[in-house]
Short mmCIF file of C-alpha atoms and ligand atoms in Angstrom, two decimals:
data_model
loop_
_atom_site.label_atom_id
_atom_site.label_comp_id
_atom_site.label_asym_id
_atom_site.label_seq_id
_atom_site.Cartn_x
_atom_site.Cartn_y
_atom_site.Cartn_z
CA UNK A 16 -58.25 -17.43 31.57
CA UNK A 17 -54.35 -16.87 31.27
CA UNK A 18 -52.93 -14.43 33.14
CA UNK A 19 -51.11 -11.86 31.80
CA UNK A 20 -47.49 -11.78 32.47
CA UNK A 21 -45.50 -8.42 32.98
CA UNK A 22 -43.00 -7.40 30.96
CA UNK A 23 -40.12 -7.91 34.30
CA UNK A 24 -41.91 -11.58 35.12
CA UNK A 25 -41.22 -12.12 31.58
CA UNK A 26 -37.66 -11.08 31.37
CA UNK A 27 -37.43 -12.95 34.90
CA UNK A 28 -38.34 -16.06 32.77
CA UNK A 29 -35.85 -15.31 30.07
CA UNK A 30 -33.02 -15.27 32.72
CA UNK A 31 -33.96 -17.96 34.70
CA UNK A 32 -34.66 -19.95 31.18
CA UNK A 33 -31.00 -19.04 30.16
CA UNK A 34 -29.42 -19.98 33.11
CA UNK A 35 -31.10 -23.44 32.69
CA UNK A 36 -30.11 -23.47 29.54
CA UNK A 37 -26.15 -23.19 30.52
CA UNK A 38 -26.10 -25.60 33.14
CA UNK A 39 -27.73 -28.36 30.10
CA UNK A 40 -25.12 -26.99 28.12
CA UNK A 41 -22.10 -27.19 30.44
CA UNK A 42 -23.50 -30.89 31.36
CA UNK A 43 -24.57 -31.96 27.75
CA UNK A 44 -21.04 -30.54 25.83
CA UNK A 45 -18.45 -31.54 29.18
CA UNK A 46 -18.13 -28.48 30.67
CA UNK A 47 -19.06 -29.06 34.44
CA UNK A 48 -20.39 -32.23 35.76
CA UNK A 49 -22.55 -32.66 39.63
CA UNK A 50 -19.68 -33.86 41.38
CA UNK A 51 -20.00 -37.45 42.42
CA UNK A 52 -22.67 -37.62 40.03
CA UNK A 53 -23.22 -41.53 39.84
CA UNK A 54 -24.04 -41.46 43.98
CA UNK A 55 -26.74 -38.48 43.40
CA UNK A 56 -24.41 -35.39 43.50
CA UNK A 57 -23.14 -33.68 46.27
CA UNK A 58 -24.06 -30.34 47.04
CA UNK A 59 -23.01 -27.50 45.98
CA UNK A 60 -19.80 -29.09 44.43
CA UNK A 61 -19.13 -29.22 40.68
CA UNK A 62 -16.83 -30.85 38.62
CA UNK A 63 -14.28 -29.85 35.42
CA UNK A 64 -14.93 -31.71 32.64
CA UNK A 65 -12.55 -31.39 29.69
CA UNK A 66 -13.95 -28.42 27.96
CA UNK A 67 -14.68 -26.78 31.59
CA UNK A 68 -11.08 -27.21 32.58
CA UNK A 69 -9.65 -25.79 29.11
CA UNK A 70 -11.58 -22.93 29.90
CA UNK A 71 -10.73 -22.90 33.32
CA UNK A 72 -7.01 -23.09 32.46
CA UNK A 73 -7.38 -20.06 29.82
CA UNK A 74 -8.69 -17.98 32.53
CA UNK A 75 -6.20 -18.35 34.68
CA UNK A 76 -3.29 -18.14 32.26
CA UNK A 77 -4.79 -14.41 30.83
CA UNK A 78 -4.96 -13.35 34.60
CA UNK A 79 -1.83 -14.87 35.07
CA UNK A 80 -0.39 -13.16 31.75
CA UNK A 81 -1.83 -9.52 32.94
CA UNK A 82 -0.70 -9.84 36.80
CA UNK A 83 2.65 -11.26 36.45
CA UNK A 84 4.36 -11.73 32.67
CA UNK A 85 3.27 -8.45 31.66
CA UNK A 86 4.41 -6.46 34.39
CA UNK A 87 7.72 -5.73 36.16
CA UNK A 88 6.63 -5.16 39.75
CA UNK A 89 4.15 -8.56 40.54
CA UNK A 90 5.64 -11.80 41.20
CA UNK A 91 3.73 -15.10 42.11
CA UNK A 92 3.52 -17.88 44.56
CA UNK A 93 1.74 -20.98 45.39
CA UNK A 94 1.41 -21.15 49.00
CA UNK A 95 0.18 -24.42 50.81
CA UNK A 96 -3.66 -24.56 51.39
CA UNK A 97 -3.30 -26.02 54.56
CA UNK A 98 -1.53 -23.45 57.37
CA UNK A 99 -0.38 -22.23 60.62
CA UNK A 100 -4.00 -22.35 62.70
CA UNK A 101 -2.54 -19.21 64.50
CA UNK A 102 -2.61 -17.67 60.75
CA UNK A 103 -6.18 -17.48 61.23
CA UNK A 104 -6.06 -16.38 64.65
CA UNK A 105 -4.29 -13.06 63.60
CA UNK A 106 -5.70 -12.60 60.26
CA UNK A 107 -9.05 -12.16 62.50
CA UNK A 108 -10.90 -15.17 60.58
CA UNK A 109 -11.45 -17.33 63.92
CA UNK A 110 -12.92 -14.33 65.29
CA UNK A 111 -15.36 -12.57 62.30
CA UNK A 112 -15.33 -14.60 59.80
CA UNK A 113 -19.26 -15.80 60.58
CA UNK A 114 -22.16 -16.01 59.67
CA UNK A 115 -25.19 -15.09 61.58
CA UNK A 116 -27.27 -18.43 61.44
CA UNK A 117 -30.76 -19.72 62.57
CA UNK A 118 -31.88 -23.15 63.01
CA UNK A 119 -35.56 -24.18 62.23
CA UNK A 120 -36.78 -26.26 65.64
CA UNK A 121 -39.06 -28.35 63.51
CA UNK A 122 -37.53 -29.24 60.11
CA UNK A 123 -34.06 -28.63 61.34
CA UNK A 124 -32.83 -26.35 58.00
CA UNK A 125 -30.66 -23.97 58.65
CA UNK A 126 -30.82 -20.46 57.38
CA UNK A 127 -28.93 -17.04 56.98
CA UNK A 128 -30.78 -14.57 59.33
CA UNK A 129 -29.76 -11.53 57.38
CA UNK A 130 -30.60 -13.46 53.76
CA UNK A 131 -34.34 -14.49 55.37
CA UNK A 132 -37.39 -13.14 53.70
CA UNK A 133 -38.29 -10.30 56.29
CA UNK A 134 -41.54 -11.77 57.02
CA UNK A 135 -40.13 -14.65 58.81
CA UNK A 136 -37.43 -12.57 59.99
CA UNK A 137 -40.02 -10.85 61.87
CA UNK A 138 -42.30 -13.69 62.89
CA UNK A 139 -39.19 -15.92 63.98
CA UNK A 140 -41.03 -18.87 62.03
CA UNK A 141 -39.57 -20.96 59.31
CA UNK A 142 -40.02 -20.22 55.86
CA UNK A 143 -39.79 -24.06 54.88
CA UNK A 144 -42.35 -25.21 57.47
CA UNK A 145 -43.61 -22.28 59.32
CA UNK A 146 -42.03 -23.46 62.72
CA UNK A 147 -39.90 -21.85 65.06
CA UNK A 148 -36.97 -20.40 64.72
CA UNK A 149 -34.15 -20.63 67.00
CA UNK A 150 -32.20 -16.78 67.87
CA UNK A 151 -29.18 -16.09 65.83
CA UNK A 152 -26.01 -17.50 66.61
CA UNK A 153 -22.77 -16.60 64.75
CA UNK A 154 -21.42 -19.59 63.17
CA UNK A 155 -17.79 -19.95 61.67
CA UNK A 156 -17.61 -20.53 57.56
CA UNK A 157 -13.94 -22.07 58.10
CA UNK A 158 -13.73 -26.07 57.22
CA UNK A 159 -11.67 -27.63 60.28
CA UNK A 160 -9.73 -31.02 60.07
CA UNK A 161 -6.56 -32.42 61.80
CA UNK A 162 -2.98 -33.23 60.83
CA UNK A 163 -0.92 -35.97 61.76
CA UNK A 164 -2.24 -38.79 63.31
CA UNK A 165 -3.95 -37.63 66.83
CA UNK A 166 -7.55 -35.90 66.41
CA UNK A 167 -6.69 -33.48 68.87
CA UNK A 168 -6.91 -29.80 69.73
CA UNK A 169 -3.08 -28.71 69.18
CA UNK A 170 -3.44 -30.97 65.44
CA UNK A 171 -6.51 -28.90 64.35
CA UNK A 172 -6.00 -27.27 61.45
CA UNK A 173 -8.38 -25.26 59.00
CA UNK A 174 -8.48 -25.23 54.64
CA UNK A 175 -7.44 -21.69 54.06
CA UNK A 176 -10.45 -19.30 53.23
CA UNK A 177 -8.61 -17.10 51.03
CA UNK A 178 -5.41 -17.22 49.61
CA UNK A 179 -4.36 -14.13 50.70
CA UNK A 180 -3.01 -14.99 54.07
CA UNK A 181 -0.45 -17.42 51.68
CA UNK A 182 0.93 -14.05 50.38
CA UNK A 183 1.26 -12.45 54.13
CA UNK A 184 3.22 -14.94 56.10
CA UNK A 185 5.65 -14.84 52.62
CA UNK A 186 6.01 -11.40 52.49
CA UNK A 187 9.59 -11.33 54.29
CA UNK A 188 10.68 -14.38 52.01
CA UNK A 189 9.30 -12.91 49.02
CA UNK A 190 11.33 -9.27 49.74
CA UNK A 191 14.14 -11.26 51.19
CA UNK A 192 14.85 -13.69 47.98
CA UNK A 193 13.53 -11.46 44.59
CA UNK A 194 14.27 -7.93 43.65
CA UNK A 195 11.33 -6.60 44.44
CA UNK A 196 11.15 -2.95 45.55
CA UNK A 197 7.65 -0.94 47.03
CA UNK A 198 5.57 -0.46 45.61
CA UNK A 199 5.03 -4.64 44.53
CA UNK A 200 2.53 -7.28 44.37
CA UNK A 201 2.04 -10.86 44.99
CA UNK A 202 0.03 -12.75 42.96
CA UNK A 203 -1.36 -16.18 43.62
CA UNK A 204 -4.15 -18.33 42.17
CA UNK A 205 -5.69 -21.29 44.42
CA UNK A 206 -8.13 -22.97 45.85
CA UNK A 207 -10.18 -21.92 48.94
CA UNK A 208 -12.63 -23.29 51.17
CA UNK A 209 -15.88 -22.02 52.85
CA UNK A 210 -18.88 -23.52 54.68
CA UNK A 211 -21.46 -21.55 52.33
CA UNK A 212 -25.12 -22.23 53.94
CA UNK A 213 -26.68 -20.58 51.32
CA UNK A 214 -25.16 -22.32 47.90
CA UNK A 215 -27.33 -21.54 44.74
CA UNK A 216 -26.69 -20.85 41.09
CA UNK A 217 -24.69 -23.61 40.04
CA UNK A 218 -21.17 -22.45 40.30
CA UNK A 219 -21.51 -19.27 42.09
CA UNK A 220 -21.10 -19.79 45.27
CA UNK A 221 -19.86 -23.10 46.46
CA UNK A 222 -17.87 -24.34 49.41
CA UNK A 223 -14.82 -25.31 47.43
CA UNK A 224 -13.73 -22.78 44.74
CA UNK A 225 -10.62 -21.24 43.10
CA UNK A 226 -9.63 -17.78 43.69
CA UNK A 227 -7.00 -15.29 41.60
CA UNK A 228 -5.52 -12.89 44.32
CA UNK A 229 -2.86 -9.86 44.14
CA UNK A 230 -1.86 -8.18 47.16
CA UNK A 231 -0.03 -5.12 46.01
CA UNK A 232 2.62 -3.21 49.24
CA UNK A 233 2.60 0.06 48.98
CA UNK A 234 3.96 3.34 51.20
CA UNK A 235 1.01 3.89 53.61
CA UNK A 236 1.22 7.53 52.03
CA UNK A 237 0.20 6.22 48.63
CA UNK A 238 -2.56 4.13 49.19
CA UNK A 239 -5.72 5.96 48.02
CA UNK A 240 -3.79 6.45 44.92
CA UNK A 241 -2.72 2.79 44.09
CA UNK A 242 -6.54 2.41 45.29
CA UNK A 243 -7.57 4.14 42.48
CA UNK A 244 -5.07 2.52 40.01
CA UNK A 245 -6.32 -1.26 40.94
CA UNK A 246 -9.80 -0.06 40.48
CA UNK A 247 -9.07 1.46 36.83
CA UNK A 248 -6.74 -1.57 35.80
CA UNK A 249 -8.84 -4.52 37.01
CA UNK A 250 -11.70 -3.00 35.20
CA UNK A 251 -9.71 -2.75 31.91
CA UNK A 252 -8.70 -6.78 32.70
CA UNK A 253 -12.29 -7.41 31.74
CA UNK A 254 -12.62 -5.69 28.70
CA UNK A 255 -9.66 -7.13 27.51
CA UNK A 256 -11.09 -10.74 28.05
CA UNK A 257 -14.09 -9.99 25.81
CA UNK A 258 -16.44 -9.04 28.74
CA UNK A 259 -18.99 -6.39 27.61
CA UNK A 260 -18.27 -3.31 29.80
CA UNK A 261 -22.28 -2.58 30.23
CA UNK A 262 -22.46 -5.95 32.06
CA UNK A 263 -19.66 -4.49 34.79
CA UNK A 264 -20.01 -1.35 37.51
CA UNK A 265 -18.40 -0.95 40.43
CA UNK A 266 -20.16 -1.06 43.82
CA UNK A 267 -18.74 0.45 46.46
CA UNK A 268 -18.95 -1.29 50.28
CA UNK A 269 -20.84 0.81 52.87
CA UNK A 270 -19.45 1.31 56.80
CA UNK A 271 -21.45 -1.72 57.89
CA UNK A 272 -20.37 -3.97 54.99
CA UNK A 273 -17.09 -3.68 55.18
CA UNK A 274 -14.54 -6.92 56.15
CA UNK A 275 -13.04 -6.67 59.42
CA UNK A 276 -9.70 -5.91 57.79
CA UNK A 277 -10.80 -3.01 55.07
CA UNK A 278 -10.73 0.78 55.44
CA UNK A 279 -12.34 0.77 51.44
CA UNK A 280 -13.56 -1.67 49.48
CA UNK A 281 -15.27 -1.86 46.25
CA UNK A 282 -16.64 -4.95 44.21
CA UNK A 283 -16.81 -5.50 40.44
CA UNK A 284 -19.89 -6.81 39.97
CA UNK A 285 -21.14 -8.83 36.99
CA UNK A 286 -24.41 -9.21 35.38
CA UNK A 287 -25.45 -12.52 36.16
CA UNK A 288 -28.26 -14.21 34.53
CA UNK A 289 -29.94 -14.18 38.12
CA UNK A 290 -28.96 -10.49 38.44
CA UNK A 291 -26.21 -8.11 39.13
CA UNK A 292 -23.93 -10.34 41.91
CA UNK A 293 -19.82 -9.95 42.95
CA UNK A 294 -17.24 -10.88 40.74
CA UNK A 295 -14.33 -9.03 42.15
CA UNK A 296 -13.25 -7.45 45.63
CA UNK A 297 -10.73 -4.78 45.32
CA UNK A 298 -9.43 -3.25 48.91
CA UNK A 299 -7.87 -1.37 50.77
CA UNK A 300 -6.30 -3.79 53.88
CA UNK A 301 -4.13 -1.14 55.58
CA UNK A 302 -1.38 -2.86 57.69
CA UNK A 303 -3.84 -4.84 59.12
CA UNK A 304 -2.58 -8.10 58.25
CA UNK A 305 1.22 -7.39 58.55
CA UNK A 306 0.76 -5.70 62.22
CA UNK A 307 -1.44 -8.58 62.38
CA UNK A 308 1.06 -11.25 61.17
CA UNK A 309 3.91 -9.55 62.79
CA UNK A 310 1.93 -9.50 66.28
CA UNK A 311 0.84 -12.92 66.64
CA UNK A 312 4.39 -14.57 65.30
CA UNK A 313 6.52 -12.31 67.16
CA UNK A 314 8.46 -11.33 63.66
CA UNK A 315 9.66 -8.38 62.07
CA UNK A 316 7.52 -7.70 59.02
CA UNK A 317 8.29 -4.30 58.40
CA UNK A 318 10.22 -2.90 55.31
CA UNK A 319 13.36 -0.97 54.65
CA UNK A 320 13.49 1.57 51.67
CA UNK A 321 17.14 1.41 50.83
CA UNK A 322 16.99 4.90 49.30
CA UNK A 323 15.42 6.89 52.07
CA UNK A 324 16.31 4.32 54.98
CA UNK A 325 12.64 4.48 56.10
CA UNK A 326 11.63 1.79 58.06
CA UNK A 327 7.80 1.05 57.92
CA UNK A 328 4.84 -1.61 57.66
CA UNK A 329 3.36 -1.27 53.80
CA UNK A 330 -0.38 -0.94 53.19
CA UNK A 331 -2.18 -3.49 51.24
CA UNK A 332 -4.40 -2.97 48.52
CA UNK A 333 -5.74 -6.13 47.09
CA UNK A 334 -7.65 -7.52 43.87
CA UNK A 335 -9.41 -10.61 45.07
CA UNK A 336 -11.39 -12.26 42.09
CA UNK A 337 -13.21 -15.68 41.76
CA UNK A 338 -11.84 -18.14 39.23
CA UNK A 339 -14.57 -20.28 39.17
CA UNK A 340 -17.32 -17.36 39.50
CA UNK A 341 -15.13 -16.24 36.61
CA UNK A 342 -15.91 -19.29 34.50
CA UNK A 343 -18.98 -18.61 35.31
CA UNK A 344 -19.36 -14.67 34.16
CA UNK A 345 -17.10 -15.73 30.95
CA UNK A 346 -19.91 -18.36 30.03
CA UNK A 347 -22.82 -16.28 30.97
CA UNK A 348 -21.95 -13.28 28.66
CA UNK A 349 -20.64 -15.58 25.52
CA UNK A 350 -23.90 -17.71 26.12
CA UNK A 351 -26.50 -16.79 22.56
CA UNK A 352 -28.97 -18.30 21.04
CA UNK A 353 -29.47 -16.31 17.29
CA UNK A 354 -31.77 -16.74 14.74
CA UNK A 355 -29.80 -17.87 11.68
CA UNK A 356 -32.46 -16.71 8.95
CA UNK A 357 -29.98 -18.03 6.08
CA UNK A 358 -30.92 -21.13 7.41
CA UNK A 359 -34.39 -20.87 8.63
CA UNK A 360 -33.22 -21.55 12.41
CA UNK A 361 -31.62 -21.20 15.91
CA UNK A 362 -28.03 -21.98 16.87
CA UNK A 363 -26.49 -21.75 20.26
CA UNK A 364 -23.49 -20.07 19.85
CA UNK A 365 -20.51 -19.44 23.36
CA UNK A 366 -19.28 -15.73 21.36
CA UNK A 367 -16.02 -16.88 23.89
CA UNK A 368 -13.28 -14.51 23.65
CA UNK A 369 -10.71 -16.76 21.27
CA UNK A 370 -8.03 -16.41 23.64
CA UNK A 371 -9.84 -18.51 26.14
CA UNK A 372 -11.98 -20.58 23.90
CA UNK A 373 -11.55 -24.48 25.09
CA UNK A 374 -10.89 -25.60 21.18
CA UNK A 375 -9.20 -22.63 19.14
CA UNK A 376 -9.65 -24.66 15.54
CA UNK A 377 -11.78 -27.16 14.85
CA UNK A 378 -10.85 -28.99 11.29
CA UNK A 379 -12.94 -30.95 9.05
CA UNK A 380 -13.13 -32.99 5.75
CA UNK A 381 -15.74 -32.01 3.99
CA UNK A 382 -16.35 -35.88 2.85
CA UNK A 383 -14.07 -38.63 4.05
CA UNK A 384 -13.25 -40.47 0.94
CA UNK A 385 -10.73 -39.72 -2.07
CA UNK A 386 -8.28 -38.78 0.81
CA UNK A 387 -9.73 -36.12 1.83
CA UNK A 388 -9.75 -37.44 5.47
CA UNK A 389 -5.84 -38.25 5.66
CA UNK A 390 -5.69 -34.44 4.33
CA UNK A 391 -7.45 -32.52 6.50
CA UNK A 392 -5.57 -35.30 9.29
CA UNK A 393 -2.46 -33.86 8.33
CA UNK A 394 -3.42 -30.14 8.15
CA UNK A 395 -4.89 -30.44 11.69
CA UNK A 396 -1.60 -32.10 13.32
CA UNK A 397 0.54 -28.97 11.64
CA UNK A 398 -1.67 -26.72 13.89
CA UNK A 399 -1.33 -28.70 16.89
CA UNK A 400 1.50 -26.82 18.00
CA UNK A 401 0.03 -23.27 17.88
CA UNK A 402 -3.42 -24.06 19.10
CA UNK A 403 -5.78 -26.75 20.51
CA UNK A 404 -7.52 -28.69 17.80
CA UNK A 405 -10.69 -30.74 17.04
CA UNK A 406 -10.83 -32.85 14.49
CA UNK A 407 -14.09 -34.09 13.36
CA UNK A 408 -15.30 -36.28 9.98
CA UNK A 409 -18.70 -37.13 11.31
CA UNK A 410 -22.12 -35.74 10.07
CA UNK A 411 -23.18 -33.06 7.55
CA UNK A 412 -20.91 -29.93 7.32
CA UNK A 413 -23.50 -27.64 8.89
CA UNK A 414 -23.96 -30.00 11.80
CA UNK A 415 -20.31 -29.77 12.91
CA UNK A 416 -19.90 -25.82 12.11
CA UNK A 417 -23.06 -26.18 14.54
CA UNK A 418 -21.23 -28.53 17.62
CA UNK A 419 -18.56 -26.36 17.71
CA UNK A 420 -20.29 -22.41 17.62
CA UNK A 421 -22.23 -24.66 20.55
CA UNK A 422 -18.27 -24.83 22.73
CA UNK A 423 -17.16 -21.46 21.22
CA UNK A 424 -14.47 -22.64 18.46
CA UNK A 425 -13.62 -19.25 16.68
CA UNK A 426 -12.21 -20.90 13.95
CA UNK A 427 -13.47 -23.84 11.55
CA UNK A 428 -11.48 -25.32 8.70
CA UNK A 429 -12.43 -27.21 5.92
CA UNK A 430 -10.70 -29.68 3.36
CA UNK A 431 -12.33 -30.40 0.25
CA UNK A 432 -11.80 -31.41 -3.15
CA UNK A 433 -10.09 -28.32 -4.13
CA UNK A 434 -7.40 -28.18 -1.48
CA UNK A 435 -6.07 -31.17 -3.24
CA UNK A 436 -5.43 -28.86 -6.41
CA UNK A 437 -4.44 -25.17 -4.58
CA UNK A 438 -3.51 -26.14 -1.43
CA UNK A 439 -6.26 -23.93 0.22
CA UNK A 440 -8.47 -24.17 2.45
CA UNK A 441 -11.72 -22.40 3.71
CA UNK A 442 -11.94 -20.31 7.20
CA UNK A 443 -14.63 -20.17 8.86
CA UNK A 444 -15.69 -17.45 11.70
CA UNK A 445 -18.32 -18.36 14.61
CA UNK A 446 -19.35 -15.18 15.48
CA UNK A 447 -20.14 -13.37 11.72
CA UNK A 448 -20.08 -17.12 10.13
CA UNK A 449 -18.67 -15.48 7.37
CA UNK A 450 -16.01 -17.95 5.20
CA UNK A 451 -12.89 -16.95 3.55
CA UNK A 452 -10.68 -19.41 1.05
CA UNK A 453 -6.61 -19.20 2.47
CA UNK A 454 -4.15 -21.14 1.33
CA UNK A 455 -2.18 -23.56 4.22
CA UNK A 456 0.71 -22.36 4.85
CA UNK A 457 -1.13 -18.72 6.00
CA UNK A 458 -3.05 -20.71 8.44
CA UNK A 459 -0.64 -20.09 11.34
CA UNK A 460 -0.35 -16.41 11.34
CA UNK A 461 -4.04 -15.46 10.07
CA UNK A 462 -5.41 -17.38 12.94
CA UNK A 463 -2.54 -15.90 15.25
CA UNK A 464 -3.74 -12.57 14.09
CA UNK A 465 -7.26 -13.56 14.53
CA UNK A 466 -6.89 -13.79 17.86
CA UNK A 467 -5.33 -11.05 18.22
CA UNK A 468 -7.35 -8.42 16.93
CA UNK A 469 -10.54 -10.05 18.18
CA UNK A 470 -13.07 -7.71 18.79
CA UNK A 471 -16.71 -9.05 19.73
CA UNK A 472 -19.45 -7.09 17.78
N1 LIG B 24 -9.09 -12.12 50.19
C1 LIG B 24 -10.29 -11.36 50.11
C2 LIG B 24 -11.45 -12.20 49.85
O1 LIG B 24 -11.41 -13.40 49.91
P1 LIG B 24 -14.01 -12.07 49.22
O2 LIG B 24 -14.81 -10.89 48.73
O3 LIG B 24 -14.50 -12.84 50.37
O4 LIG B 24 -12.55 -11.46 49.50
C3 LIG B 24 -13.18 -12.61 46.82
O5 LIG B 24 -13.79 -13.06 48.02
C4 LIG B 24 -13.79 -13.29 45.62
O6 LIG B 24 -13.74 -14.70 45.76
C5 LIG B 24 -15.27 -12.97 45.40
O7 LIG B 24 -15.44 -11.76 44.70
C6 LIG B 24 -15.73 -14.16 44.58
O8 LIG B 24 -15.42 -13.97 43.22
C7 LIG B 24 -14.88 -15.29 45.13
N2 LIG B 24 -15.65 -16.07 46.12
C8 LIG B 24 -15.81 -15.81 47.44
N3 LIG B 24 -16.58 -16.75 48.02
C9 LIG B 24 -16.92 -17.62 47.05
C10 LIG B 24 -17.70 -18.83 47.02
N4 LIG B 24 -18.26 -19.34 48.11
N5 LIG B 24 -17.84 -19.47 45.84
C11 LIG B 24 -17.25 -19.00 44.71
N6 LIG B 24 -16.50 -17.89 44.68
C12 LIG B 24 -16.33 -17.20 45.83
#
């Protein structure tokens, strides 16, 4: 007899099914590849393909955008991923940055004590075999390699793994060479590095991965308040890129969750299709890395206020957010499947926000004879300087409308026989799939307005 399912194994289907269903997508459309895919994949480590990157790219510009162009009190930096190894010796990393691991006698796997079923926490027995466990031992999530040619101790170096520690050590250049006044912020977007043991859920969590990072100086007087103003204004960041706001809360750290370096800290966490997981850290560092920084290297990192001639080390509050987890959230909550009952079926539609959508217009002939094709040729390369394009002659109308809802395209053109008369063309919308006739030279700004006044329903 079947068994009946409940209604939460059922929805615990759905999510799992969906999350299936994005990785196929993301491998079957270009989005993200297995890395080193033709020698079996490598753990854990994904590649961009060129729809992934595009939307990789957009991300990062609109943070980019909102943290620095938009504002008159962040600027950015690229700092080197490779550092100092005393960086890490004052930022505390050498020291906390662990994990507390066991090591199975018999199979050899290697697991996170605190993420073990309790069961075998309890029993000390492995919950891959059932042998013993070895007793916790802290073990460091820092990559190490060397620099320059001796594999030595005094060439050991680690990949960085944050990029925050980039905007510390620059902190004197940064007030030194630019205008900046306190309260400021750095921003920097990068790549970091961490030996994850527990990598699931496709992009996730994975050793290498990109970050987006503002550390914002502030009086230590003010720093509950600019605490509060981070919170508020990286929450409105994700409405703005199309996320839907009942998919976000905030979650604030208890005492014994907090980093080594935080007096408060609260994460934006996302909806995933595997549950409610990080997105965002937003916290309050104190001076700890500048009395830190200033310790270890022996330098002057405090600030002078010109004005009141106070001399003091700022407070830190910082918005720490995953790019790539980011890709990952953006996909997850455009990701639909919808019942087109016009049509009698299903299409899988990415309901992207436009602004980050890989292709912005996608422009077809509707046949490819009587010159329709040269056409819609030309009409496409008069867009290519406002938006990215993808043109397309291949297979029934309906089919490509179809490939592109599939990548997100907002916007669909098509030539036919009476743009050769009027000089119009029809507009097509993924989301309502509603079509409008426009004549070409209105192309530019209706799109530009398009994306502008996007709103997802
Ligand atoms: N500088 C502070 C810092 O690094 P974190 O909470 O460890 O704080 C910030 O990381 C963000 O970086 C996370 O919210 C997440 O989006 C991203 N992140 C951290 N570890 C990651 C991993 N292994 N894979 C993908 N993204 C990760």
């Amino acid at each position: 007899m079947a068994q009946k399912t409940t209604g939460k194994e059922e929805s615990r289907a759905a999510d799992t099914k969906q999350m299936d269903n994005i990785v196929s997508l993301c491998k079957r459309r270009g989005f993200i590849f297995p890395s080193s895919e033709i020698y079996g994949g490598l753990a854990s480590a994904w590649d961009y393909g060129p729809l992934g990157v595009e939307l990789k790219n957009r991300i990062e510009a609109f943070w980019w955008k909102e943290m620095t162009r938009l504002r008159d009190d962040i600027v950015g930096i690229d700092a080197a991923i490779m550092m100092h190894p005393r960086v890490w010796e004052a930022s505390g990393h050498v020291e906390n940055f662990t994990d507390p691991l066991v090591d199975c006698k018999e199979c050899k796997q290697r697991f996170r004590a605190d993420q073990m079923p309790e069961e075998n926490q309890k029993s000390g027995r492995c919950p891959n075999c059932g042998g013993e466990l070895t007793a916790p031992r802290q073990f460091n999530l820092m990559f190490k390699t060397h620099l320059g040619p001796v594999e030595d101790d005094a060439s050991q170096v680690y990949l960085r793994p944050e990029t925050a520690q980039g905007i510390y050590v620059n902190f004197k250049n940064v007030v030194q060479t630019s205008r900046v006044k306190i309260p400021f912020g750095i921003a920097q977007v990068g790549k970091a590095f961490r030996n994850e043991i527990v990598t699931k859920n496709f992009i996730f969590r994975t050793c290498e991965f990109e970050q987006m990072e503002m550390q914002f100086f502030v009086h230590p007087s003010e720093d509950v308040k600019w605490f509060e103003y981070w919170k508020e204004q990286r929450m409105a960041y994700y409405a703005k890129l199309g996320i839907r706001p009942d998919r976000l809360r905030f979650k604030q750290h208890g005492p014994d969750e907090l980093a080594h370096y935080a007096k408060d800290a609260f994460d934006i966490e996302f909806e995933f299709p595997f549950g409610w997981r990080e997105l965002e850290g937003i916290h309050n560092r104190t001076n700890y890395d500048l009395s830190r920084h200033s310790e270890f290297s022996g330098k002057d990192l405090t600030y002078l206020d010109e004005v009141s001639r106070e001399r003091y080390l700022p407070y830190i509050i910082e918005t720490s957010a995953g790019l790539t987890r980011s890709v990952l959230m953006v996909l997850s909550d455009a990701y639909d499947e919808e019942t087109v009952e016009a049509e009698g079926d299903v299409r899988t539609v990415l309901h992207l926000h436009p602004a980050l959508a890989p292709v912005t217009v996608g422009v077809f002939p509707l046949v490819k004879k009587d010159g329709l094709a040269e056409l819609a040729q030309e009409i496409e390369r008069g867009l290519r300087d406002d938006f990215t394009t993808f043109y397309d002659q291949g297979g029934a109308i309906g089919r490509r409308y179809r490939r592109q809802d599939e990548i997100g395209t907002p916007y669909c053109i098509t030539i036919d026989y009476q743009t050769k008369e009027d000089n119009t063309v029809t507009l097509r919308f993924r989301d309502s799939m509603e079509q409008v006739r426009i004549g070409v030279p209105e192309l530019i700004s209706r799109i530009r307005q398009e994306i502008r006044d996007y709103k997802r329903v």
